[in-house]
């Protein structure tokens, strides 16, 4: 699972294409690390989008205040 602050953002899947293999604990930890990095990237992207929307809203408010 790709989790951030207790919320499920998605699922990271990995498929072996050659033959059946036993996934080791090290493989699981690697997958969890990658899922954690993906969660951080998703959160940063969302935060940047929110910051940009806030900046645009503030610019609109300043424009309205100047014209008033």
Tab-separated table of N, CA, C and O in Angstrom:
chain	number	residue	atom	x	y	z
A	1	UNK	N	0.831	-1.210	0.000
A	1	UNK	CA	0.000	0.000	0.000
A	1	UNK	C	0.865	1.260	0.000
A	1	UNK	O	1.956	1.276	0.557
A	2	UNK	N	0.352	2.299	-0.643
A	2	UNK	CA	0.999	3.614	-0.606
A	2	UNK	C	0.165	4.443	0.363
A	2	UNK	O	-0.959	4.814	0.066
A	3	UNK	N	0.728	4.685	1.531
A	3	UNK	CA	0.021	5.373	2.605
A	3	UNK	C	0.682	6.699	2.909
A	3	UNK	O	1.906	6.820	2.846
A	4	UNK	N	-0.138	7.700	3.256
A	4	UNK	CA	0.381	8.967	3.761
A	4	UNK	C	-0.558	9.457	4.829
A	4	UNK	O	-1.748	9.598	4.599
A	5	UNK	N	-0.005	9.687	6.007
A	5	UNK	CA	-0.773	10.132	7.174
A	5	UNK	C	-1.984	9.237	7.407
A	5	UNK	O	-3.081	9.699	7.664
A	6	UNK	N	-1.779	7.939	7.269
A	6	UNK	CA	-2.835	6.969	7.530
A	6	UNK	C	-3.862	6.818	6.424
A	6	UNK	O	-4.804	6.053	6.558
A	7	UNK	N	-3.700	7.541	5.342
A	7	UNK	CA	-4.656	7.468	4.227
A	7	UNK	C	-4.064	6.640	3.090
A	7	UNK	O	-2.904	6.788	2.743
A	8	UNK	N	-4.888	5.782	2.518
A	8	UNK	CA	-4.469	4.973	1.383
A	8	UNK	C	-4.502	5.832	0.124
A	8	UNK	O	-5.550	6.350	-0.266
A	9	UNK	N	-3.329	5.995	-0.507
A	9	UNK	CA	-3.238	6.770	-1.744
A	9	UNK	C	-3.237	5.876	-2.974
A	9	UNK	O	-3.587	6.305	-4.059
A	10	UNK	N	-2.799	4.647	-2.803
A	10	UNK	CA	-2.707	3.729	-3.929
A	10	UNK	C	-2.025	2.447	-3.513
A	10	UNK	O	-1.793	2.205	-2.335
A	11	UNK	N	-1.694	1.647	-4.493
A	11	UNK	CA	-1.045	0.362	-4.243
A	11	UNK	C	0.106	0.202	-5.220
A	11	UNK	O	-0.049	0.457	-6.416
A	12	UNK	N	1.252	-0.191	-4.707
A	12	UNK	CA	2.413	-0.472	-5.540
A	12	UNK	C	2.424	-1.971	-5.816
A	12	UNK	O	2.395	-2.774	-4.895
A	13	UNK	N	2.434	-2.335	-7.082
A	13	UNK	CA	2.428	-3.747	-7.469
A	13	UNK	C	3.723	-4.090	-8.195
A	13	UNK	O	4.273	-3.273	-8.922
A	14	UNK	N	4.177	-5.304	-7.996
A	14	UNK	CA	5.385	-5.777	-8.653
A	14	UNK	C	5.114	-7.198	-9.128
A	14	UNK	O	4.585	-8.022	-8.386
A	15	UNK	N	5.471	-7.479	-10.366
A	15	UNK	CA	5.200	-8.793	-10.927
A	15	UNK	C	6.495	-9.380	-11.485
A	15	UNK	O	7.230	-8.712	-12.207
A	16	UNK	N	6.768	-10.601	-11.131
A	16	UNK	CA	7.933	-11.315	-11.661
A	16	UNK	C	7.532	-11.925	-13.000
A	16	UNK	O	6.544	-12.642	-13.100
A	17	UNK	N	8.293	-11.651	-14.038
A	17	UNK	CA	7.922	-12.093	-15.378
A	17	UNK	C	8.603	-13.407	-15.792
A	17	UNK	O	8.156	-14.060	-16.706
A	18	UNK	N	9.687	-13.782	-15.135
A	18	UNK	CA	10.442	-14.946	-15.581
A	18	UNK	C	9.858	-16.249	-15.045
A	18	UNK	O	9.413	-17.090	-15.789
A	19	UNK	N	9.884	-16.404	-13.759
A	19	UNK	CA	9.409	-17.649	-13.158
A	19	UNK	C	8.945	-17.348	-11.746
A	19	UNK	O	9.172	-16.262	-11.229
A	20	UNK	N	8.287	-18.293	-11.142
A	20	UNK	CA	7.866	-18.107	-9.759
A	20	UNK	C	9.093	-17.923	-8.881
A	20	UNK	O	10.100	-18.584	-9.055
A	21	UNK	N	8.987	-17.019	-7.958
A	21	UNK	CA	10.092	-16.789	-7.046
A	21	UNK	C	9.546	-16.480	-5.674
A	21	UNK	O	8.439	-15.955	-5.549
A	22	UNK	N	10.294	-16.772	-4.689
A	22	UNK	CA	9.902	-16.478	-3.318
A	22	UNK	C	10.392	-15.072	-2.982
A	22	UNK	O	11.575	-14.773	-3.089
A	23	UNK	N	9.460	-14.204	-2.621
A	23	UNK	CA	9.810	-12.841	-2.257
A	23	UNK	C	10.360	-12.845	-0.839
A	23	UNK	O	9.745	-13.354	0.086
A	24	UNK	N	11.524	-12.270	-0.685
A	24	UNK	CA	12.203	-12.227	0.603
A	24	UNK	C	11.799	-10.969	1.374
A	24	UNK	O	11.234	-10.023	0.816
A	25	UNK	N	12.127	-10.955	2.663
A	25	UNK	CA	11.828	-9.802	3.504
A	25	UNK	C	12.517	-8.547	2.967
A	25	UNK	O	11.948	-7.450	2.991
A	26	UNK	N	13.710	-8.708	2.446
A	26	UNK	CA	14.448	-7.582	1.859
A	26	UNK	C	13.671	-6.982	0.681
A	26	UNK	O	13.626	-5.764	0.511
A	27	UNK	N	13.052	-7.828	-0.121
A	27	UNK	CA	12.229	-7.357	-1.241
A	27	UNK	C	11.042	-6.546	-0.733
A	27	UNK	O	10.685	-5.511	-1.292
A	28	UNK	N	10.425	-7.038	0.335
A	28	UNK	CA	9.273	-6.343	0.917
A	28	UNK	C	9.694	-4.979	1.455
A	28	UNK	O	9.008	-3.988	1.232
A	29	UNK	N	10.818	-4.917	2.138
A	29	UNK	CA	11.296	-3.636	2.669
A	29	UNK	C	11.611	-2.662	1.543
A	29	UNK	O	11.309	-1.463	1.649
A	30	UNK	N	12.191	-3.167	0.463
A	30	UNK	CA	12.466	-2.321	-0.695
A	30	UNK	C	11.170	-1.746	-1.264
A	30	UNK	O	11.072	-0.558	-1.560
A	31	UNK	N	10.162	-2.602	-1.410
A	31	UNK	CA	8.857	-2.150	-1.914
A	31	UNK	C	8.228	-1.118	-1.002
A	31	UNK	O	7.648	-0.119	-1.475
A	32	UNK	N	8.336	-1.320	0.301
A	32	UNK	CA	7.780	-0.357	1.258
A	32	UNK	C	8.505	0.987	1.166
A	32	UNK	O	7.882	2.044	1.267
A	33	UNK	N	9.815	0.940	0.959
A	33	UNK	CA	10.591	2.171	0.810
A	33	UNK	C	10.148	2.928	-0.438
A	33	UNK	O	9.932	4.148	-0.395
A	34	UNK	N	10.003	2.213	-1.548
A	34	UNK	CA	9.547	2.842	-2.795
A	34	UNK	C	8.148	3.421	-2.617
A	34	UNK	O	7.868	4.550	-3.044
A	35	UNK	N	7.246	2.680	-1.971
A	35	UNK	CA	5.882	3.171	-1.731
A	35	UNK	C	5.917	4.439	-0.881
A	35	UNK	O	5.157	5.381	-1.126
A	36	UNK	N	6.807	4.487	0.110
A	36	UNK	CA	6.936	5.676	0.947
A	36	UNK	C	7.405	6.882	0.150
A	36	UNK	O	6.907	8.001	0.328
A	37	UNK	N	8.355	6.672	-0.736
A	37	UNK	CA	8.855	7.756	-1.583
A	37	UNK	C	7.745	8.259	-2.512
A	37	UNK	O	7.564	9.462	-2.689
A	38	UNK	N	6.983	7.344	-3.073
A	38	UNK	CA	5.865	7.728	-3.948
A	38	UNK	C	4.842	8.554	-3.171
A	38	UNK	O	4.328	9.562	-3.667
A	39	UNK	N	4.547	8.153	-1.934
A	39	UNK	CA	3.591	8.898	-1.103
A	39	UNK	C	4.081	10.321	-0.860
A	39	UNK	O	3.294	11.272	-0.928
A	40	UNK	N	5.365	10.471	-0.588
A	40	UNK	CA	5.922	11.806	-0.355
A	40	UNK	C	5.813	12.659	-1.614
A	40	UNK	O	5.429	13.835	-1.556
A	41	UNK	N	6.110	12.078	-2.756
A	41	UNK	CA	6.020	12.815	-4.022
A	41	UNK	C	4.580	13.239	-4.303
A	41	UNK	O	4.319	14.377	-4.718
A	42	UNK	N	3.625	12.352	-4.058
A	42	UNK	CA	2.208	12.692	-4.260
A	42	UNK	C	1.804	13.832	-3.330
A	42	UNK	O	1.143	14.782	-3.744
A	43	UNK	N	2.217	13.751	-2.068
A	43	UNK	CA	1.879	14.793	-1.103
A	43	UNK	C	2.509	16.132	-1.493
A	43	UNK	O	1.855	17.172	-1.430
A	44	UNK	N	3.771	16.120	-1.921
A	44	UNK	CA	4.420	17.364	-2.341
A	44	UNK	C	3.717	17.980	-3.547
A	44	UNK	O	3.535	19.197	-3.616
A	45	UNK	N	3.322	17.139	-4.490
A	45	UNK	CA	2.614	17.624	-5.671
A	45	UNK	C	1.291	18.270	-5.279
A	45	UNK	O	0.941	19.353	-5.763
A	46	UNK	N	0.572	17.626	-4.378
A	46	UNK	CA	-0.710	18.154	-3.906
A	46	UNK	C	-0.507	19.473	-3.165
A	46	UNK	O	-1.265	20.430	-3.349
A	47	UNK	N	0.529	19.525	-2.347
A	47	UNK	CA	0.823	20.741	-1.584
A	47	UNK	C	1.190	21.892	-2.516
A	47	UNK	O	0.743	23.022	-2.317
A	48	UNK	N	1.986	21.612	-3.533
A	48	UNK	CA	2.357	22.664	-4.495
A	48	UNK	C	1.135	23.193	-5.234
A	48	UNK	O	1.009	24.390	-5.484
A	49	UNK	N	0.231	22.289	-5.588
A	49	UNK	CA	-0.990	22.702	-6.276
A	49	UNK	C	-1.821	23.611	-5.366
A	49	UNK	O	-2.340	24.639	-5.807
A	50	UNK	N	-1.926	23.262	-4.094
A	50	UNK	CA	-2.684	24.071	-3.135
A	50	UNK	C	-2.021	25.427	-2.923
A	50	UNK	O	-2.702	26.463	-2.843
A	51	UNK	N	-0.692	25.440	-2.837
A	51	UNK	CA	0.028	26.703	-2.672
A	51	UNK	C	-0.168	27.614	-3.877
A	51	UNK	O	-0.346	28.825	-3.732
A	52	UNK	N	-0.159	27.036	-5.067
A	52	UNK	CA	-0.370	27.831	-6.278
A	52	UNK	C	-1.784	28.412	-6.301
A	52	UNK	O	-1.982	29.570	-6.665
A	53	UNK	N	-2.781	27.615	-5.905
A	53	UNK	CA	-4.165	28.090	-5.853
A	53	UNK	C	-4.303	29.219	-4.829
A	53	UNK	O	-5.006	30.207	-5.073
A	54	UNK	N	-3.635	29.082	-3.685
A	54	UNK	CA	-3.671	30.128	-2.667
A	54	UNK	C	-3.033	31.409	-3.187
A	54	UNK	O	-3.564	32.507	-2.997
A	55	UNK	N	-1.910	31.286	-3.858
A	55	UNK	CA	-1.230	32.450	-4.415
A	55	UNK	C	-2.125	33.162	-5.428
A	55	UNK	O	-2.244	34.395	-5.405
A	56	UNK	N	-2.789	32.403	-6.285
A	56	UNK	CA	-3.693	32.993	-7.273
A	56	UNK	C	-4.853	33.702	-6.586
A	56	UNK	O	-5.236	34.815	-6.961
A	57	UNK	N	-5.404	33.098	-5.549
A	57	UNK	CA	-6.501	33.697	-4.802
A	57	UNK	C	-6.063	35.005	-4.140
A	57	UNK	O	-6.797	35.999	-4.147
A	58	UNK	N	-4.852	35.001	-3.573
A	58	UNK	CA	-4.331	36.217	-2.944
A	58	UNK	C	-4.123	37.322	-3.969
A	58	UNK	O	-4.404	38.498	-3.698
A	59	UNK	N	-3.642	36.964	-5.154
A	59	UNK	CA	-3.453	37.954	-6.215
A	59	UNK	C	-4.789	38.553	-6.647
A	59	UNK	O	-4.890	39.767	-6.859
A	60	UNK	N	-5.802	37.723	-6.764
A	60	UNK	CA	-7.142	38.219	-7.123
A	60	UNK	C	-7.673	39.165	-6.062
A	60	UNK	O	-8.254	40.206	-6.375
A	61	UNK	N	-7.480	38.797	-4.794
A	61	UNK	CA	-7.950	39.646	-3.695
A	61	UNK	C	-7.234	40.988	-3.726
A	61	UNK	O	-7.870	42.036	-3.552
A	62	UNK	N	-5.916	40.991	-3.924
A	62	UNK	CA	-5.162	42.251	-4.007
A	62	UNK	C	-5.677	43.117	-5.167
A	62	UNK	O	-5.828	44.332	-5.016
A	63	UNK	N	-5.957	42.494	-6.294
A	63	UNK	CA	-6.465	43.219	-7.458
A	63	UNK	C	-7.801	43.864	-7.137
A	63	UNK	O	-8.011	45.056	-7.416
A	64	UNK	N	-8.698	43.122	-6.515
A	64	UNK	CA	-10.013	43.643	-6.165
A	64	UNK	C	-9.865	44.783	-5.156
A	64	UNK	O	-10.534	45.813	-5.265
A	65	UNK	N	-8.981	44.619	-4.170
A	65	UNK	CA	-8.788	45.647	-3.151
A	65	UNK	C	-8.224	46.931	-3.779
A	65	UNK	O	-8.608	48.040	-3.392
A	66	UNK	N	-7.331	46.792	-4.749
A	66	UNK	CA	-6.750	47.971	-5.407
A	66	UNK	C	-7.805	48.719	-6.245
A	66	UNK	O	-7.780	49.935	-6.323
A	67	UNK	N	-8.709	47.959	-6.848
A	67	UNK	CA	-9.733	48.579	-7.698
A	67	UNK	C	-10.874	49.176	-6.888
A	67	UNK	O	-11.601	50.016	-7.396
A	68	UNK	N	-11.009	48.728	-5.637
A	68	UNK	CA	-12.145	49.181	-4.821
A	68	UNK	C	-11.935	50.553	-4.308
A	68	UNK	O	-11.343	51.334	-4.048
